[in-house]
Structure formats: structure tokens, C-alpha cells
């Protein structure tokens, strides 16, 4: 369970940055923020809906 803590913290940080509008408006910053946010959502989705074990 502890390995989910950094992922949750990063996801919360991304949401905070988006909500407070704290990141610079450059294409590189937007791209990196989208990548980190997407990875956080993917991790949360895989945690909530684990793949089937055959």
C-alpha cells in the first residue's frame, strides 16, 4: 500500500497546480503536466480496476 503514496501525492500536486494556476504557460510545461497527470490517472485506474488474473 505504501507504494501508492507517492503516486497519490503527485496526482494531488498536479491537481493543486492546475487548480491554483501555478505553472508557467509554456508548451513544455503543459506537456509534462499532462504526462504526469495521465500517469497518475492510469495508476489510480489500475488500482481501482485491476486486470484479470488468468
Coordinates of N, CA and C in Angstrom, one line a residue:
X1 N 0.8 -1.2 0.0 CA 0.0 0.0 0.0 C 0.9 1.3 0.0
X2 N 2.0 1.2 0.6 CA 2.9 2.4 0.7 C 3.4 2.9 -0.6
X3 N 3.5 2.0 -1.6 CA 4.0 2.4 -2.9 C 2.9 3.3 -3.7
X4 N 1.7 3.3 -3.2 CA 0.7 4.2 -3.8 C 0.8 5.6 -3.2
X5 N 1.4 5.8 -2.1 CA 1.5 7.2 -1.5 C 2.2 8.2 -2.4
X6 N 3.4 7.9 -3.0 CA 4.0 8.9 -3.9 C 3.1 9.2 -5.1
X7 N 2.5 8.2 -5.6 CA 1.6 8.4 -6.8 C 0.4 9.3 -6.4
X8 N -0.2 9.1 -5.3 CA -1.3 9.9 -4.8 C -0.8 11.3 -4.6
X9 N 0.4 11.5 -4.0 CA 0.9 12.8 -3.7 C 1.2 13.5 -5.0
X10 N 1.7 12.9 -6.0 CA 2.0 13.5 -7.3 C 0.7 13.9 -8.0
X11 N -0.3 13.0 -7.9 CA -1.6 13.3 -8.5 C -2.3 14.5 -7.8
X12 N -2.2 14.6 -6.5 CA -2.7 15.7 -5.7 C -2.0 17.0 -6.1
X13 N -0.6 16.9 -6.2 CA 0.2 18.0 -6.6 C -0.2 18.6 -8.0
X14 N -0.5 17.7 -8.9 CA -0.9 18.1 -10.3 C -2.2 18.8 -10.2
X15 N -3.2 18.2 -9.4 CA -4.5 18.9 -9.3 C -4.3 20.2 -8.6
X16 N -3.5 20.3 -7.6 CA -3.3 21.6 -6.9 C -2.7 22.7 -7.9
X17 N -1.7 22.2 -8.7 CA -1.1 23.2 -9.6 C -2.1 23.6 -10.7
X18 N -2.9 22.7 -11.2 CA -3.9 23.0 -12.1 C -5.0 23.9 -11.5
X19 N -5.4 23.6 -10.3 CA -6.5 24.4 -9.6 C -6.0 25.8 -9.2
X20 N -4.8 25.9 -8.8 CA -4.3 27.2 -8.4 C -3.6 28.0 -9.5
X21 N -3.5 27.4 -10.7 CA -2.9 28.0 -11.9 C -1.5 28.5 -11.6
X22 N -0.6 27.6 -11.1 CA 0.7 27.9 -10.6 C 1.8 27.6 -11.6
X23 N 1.5 27.0 -12.7 CA 2.6 26.6 -13.6 C 2.7 27.6 -14.8
X24 N 3.9 27.7 -15.3 CA 4.1 28.6 -16.5 C 3.4 28.1 -17.7
X25 N 3.0 29.1 -18.5 CA 2.2 28.7 -19.7 C 3.2 28.5 -20.9
X26 N 4.0 27.5 -20.8 CA 4.9 27.1 -21.9 C 4.4 25.7 -22.4
X27 N 4.6 25.5 -23.7 CA 4.2 24.2 -24.2 C 4.9 23.0 -23.5
X28 N 6.2 23.1 -23.1 CA 6.9 22.1 -22.4 C 6.2 21.8 -21.1
X29 N 5.9 22.8 -20.3 CA 5.3 22.7 -19.0 C 3.9 22.0 -19.1
X30 N 3.2 22.4 -20.1 CA 1.8 21.8 -20.3 C 2.0 20.4 -20.7
X31 N 2.9 20.0 -21.5 CA 3.1 18.6 -22.0 C 3.5 17.8 -20.8
X32 N 4.5 18.3 -20.0 CA 4.9 17.5 -18.8 C 3.8 17.3 -17.8
X33 N 3.0 18.3 -17.6 CA 1.9 18.3 -16.7 C 0.9 17.3 -17.1
X34 N 0.6 17.2 -18.4 CA -0.4 16.3 -19.0 C 0.1 14.9 -18.8
X35 N 1.4 14.6 -19.1 CA 2.0 13.3 -19.0 C 1.9 12.8 -17.5
X36 N 2.3 13.7 -16.6 CA 2.3 13.3 -15.2 C 0.9 13.0 -14.7
X37 N 0.0 13.9 -15.1 CA -1.4 13.7 -14.7 C -2.0 12.4 -15.3
X38 N -1.7 12.1 -16.6 CA -2.1 10.9 -17.2 C -1.6 9.7 -16.5
X39 N -0.3 9.7 -16.1 CA 0.3 8.6 -15.4 C -0.4 8.4 -14.1
X40 N -0.7 9.5 -13.4 CA -1.4 9.4 -12.1 C -2.8 8.8 -12.3
X41 N -3.5 9.2 -13.3 CA -4.8 8.7 -13.5 C -4.8 7.2 -13.9
X42 N -3.8 6.8 -14.7 CA -3.6 5.4 -15.1 C -3.3 4.6 -13.9
X43 N -2.5 5.0 -13.0 CA -2.2 4.3 -11.8 C -3.4 4.1 -10.9
X44 N -4.2 5.2 -10.8 CA -5.4 5.1 -9.9 C -6.4 4.2 -10.6
X45 N -6.5 4.2 -11.9 CA -7.5 3.3 -12.6 C -7.1 1.9 -12.4
X46 N -5.8 1.6 -12.6 CA -5.3 0.2 -12.4 C -5.4 -0.3 -11.0
X47 N -5.4 0.6 -10.0 CA -5.5 0.2 -8.6 C -7.0 0.0 -8.3
X48 N -7.9 0.8 -8.9 CA -9.3 0.6 -8.6 C -9.9 -0.6 -9.4
X49 N -9.4 -0.8 -10.7 CA -9.9 -1.8 -11.5 C -8.7 -2.7 -12.0
X50 N -8.3 -3.6 -11.2 CA -7.1 -4.4 -11.5 C -7.4 -5.3 -12.7
X51 N -6.4 -5.7 -13.5 CA -6.5 -6.5 -14.6 C -6.9 -7.9 -14.1
X52 N -7.5 -8.7 -15.0 CA -7.9 -10.1 -14.6 C -6.7 -11.0 -14.6
X53 N -6.7 -11.8 -13.6 CA -5.7 -12.9 -13.4 C -6.2 -14.2 -14.0
X54 N -5.4 -14.7 -15.0 CA -5.8 -15.9 -15.6 C -5.3 -17.1 -14.9

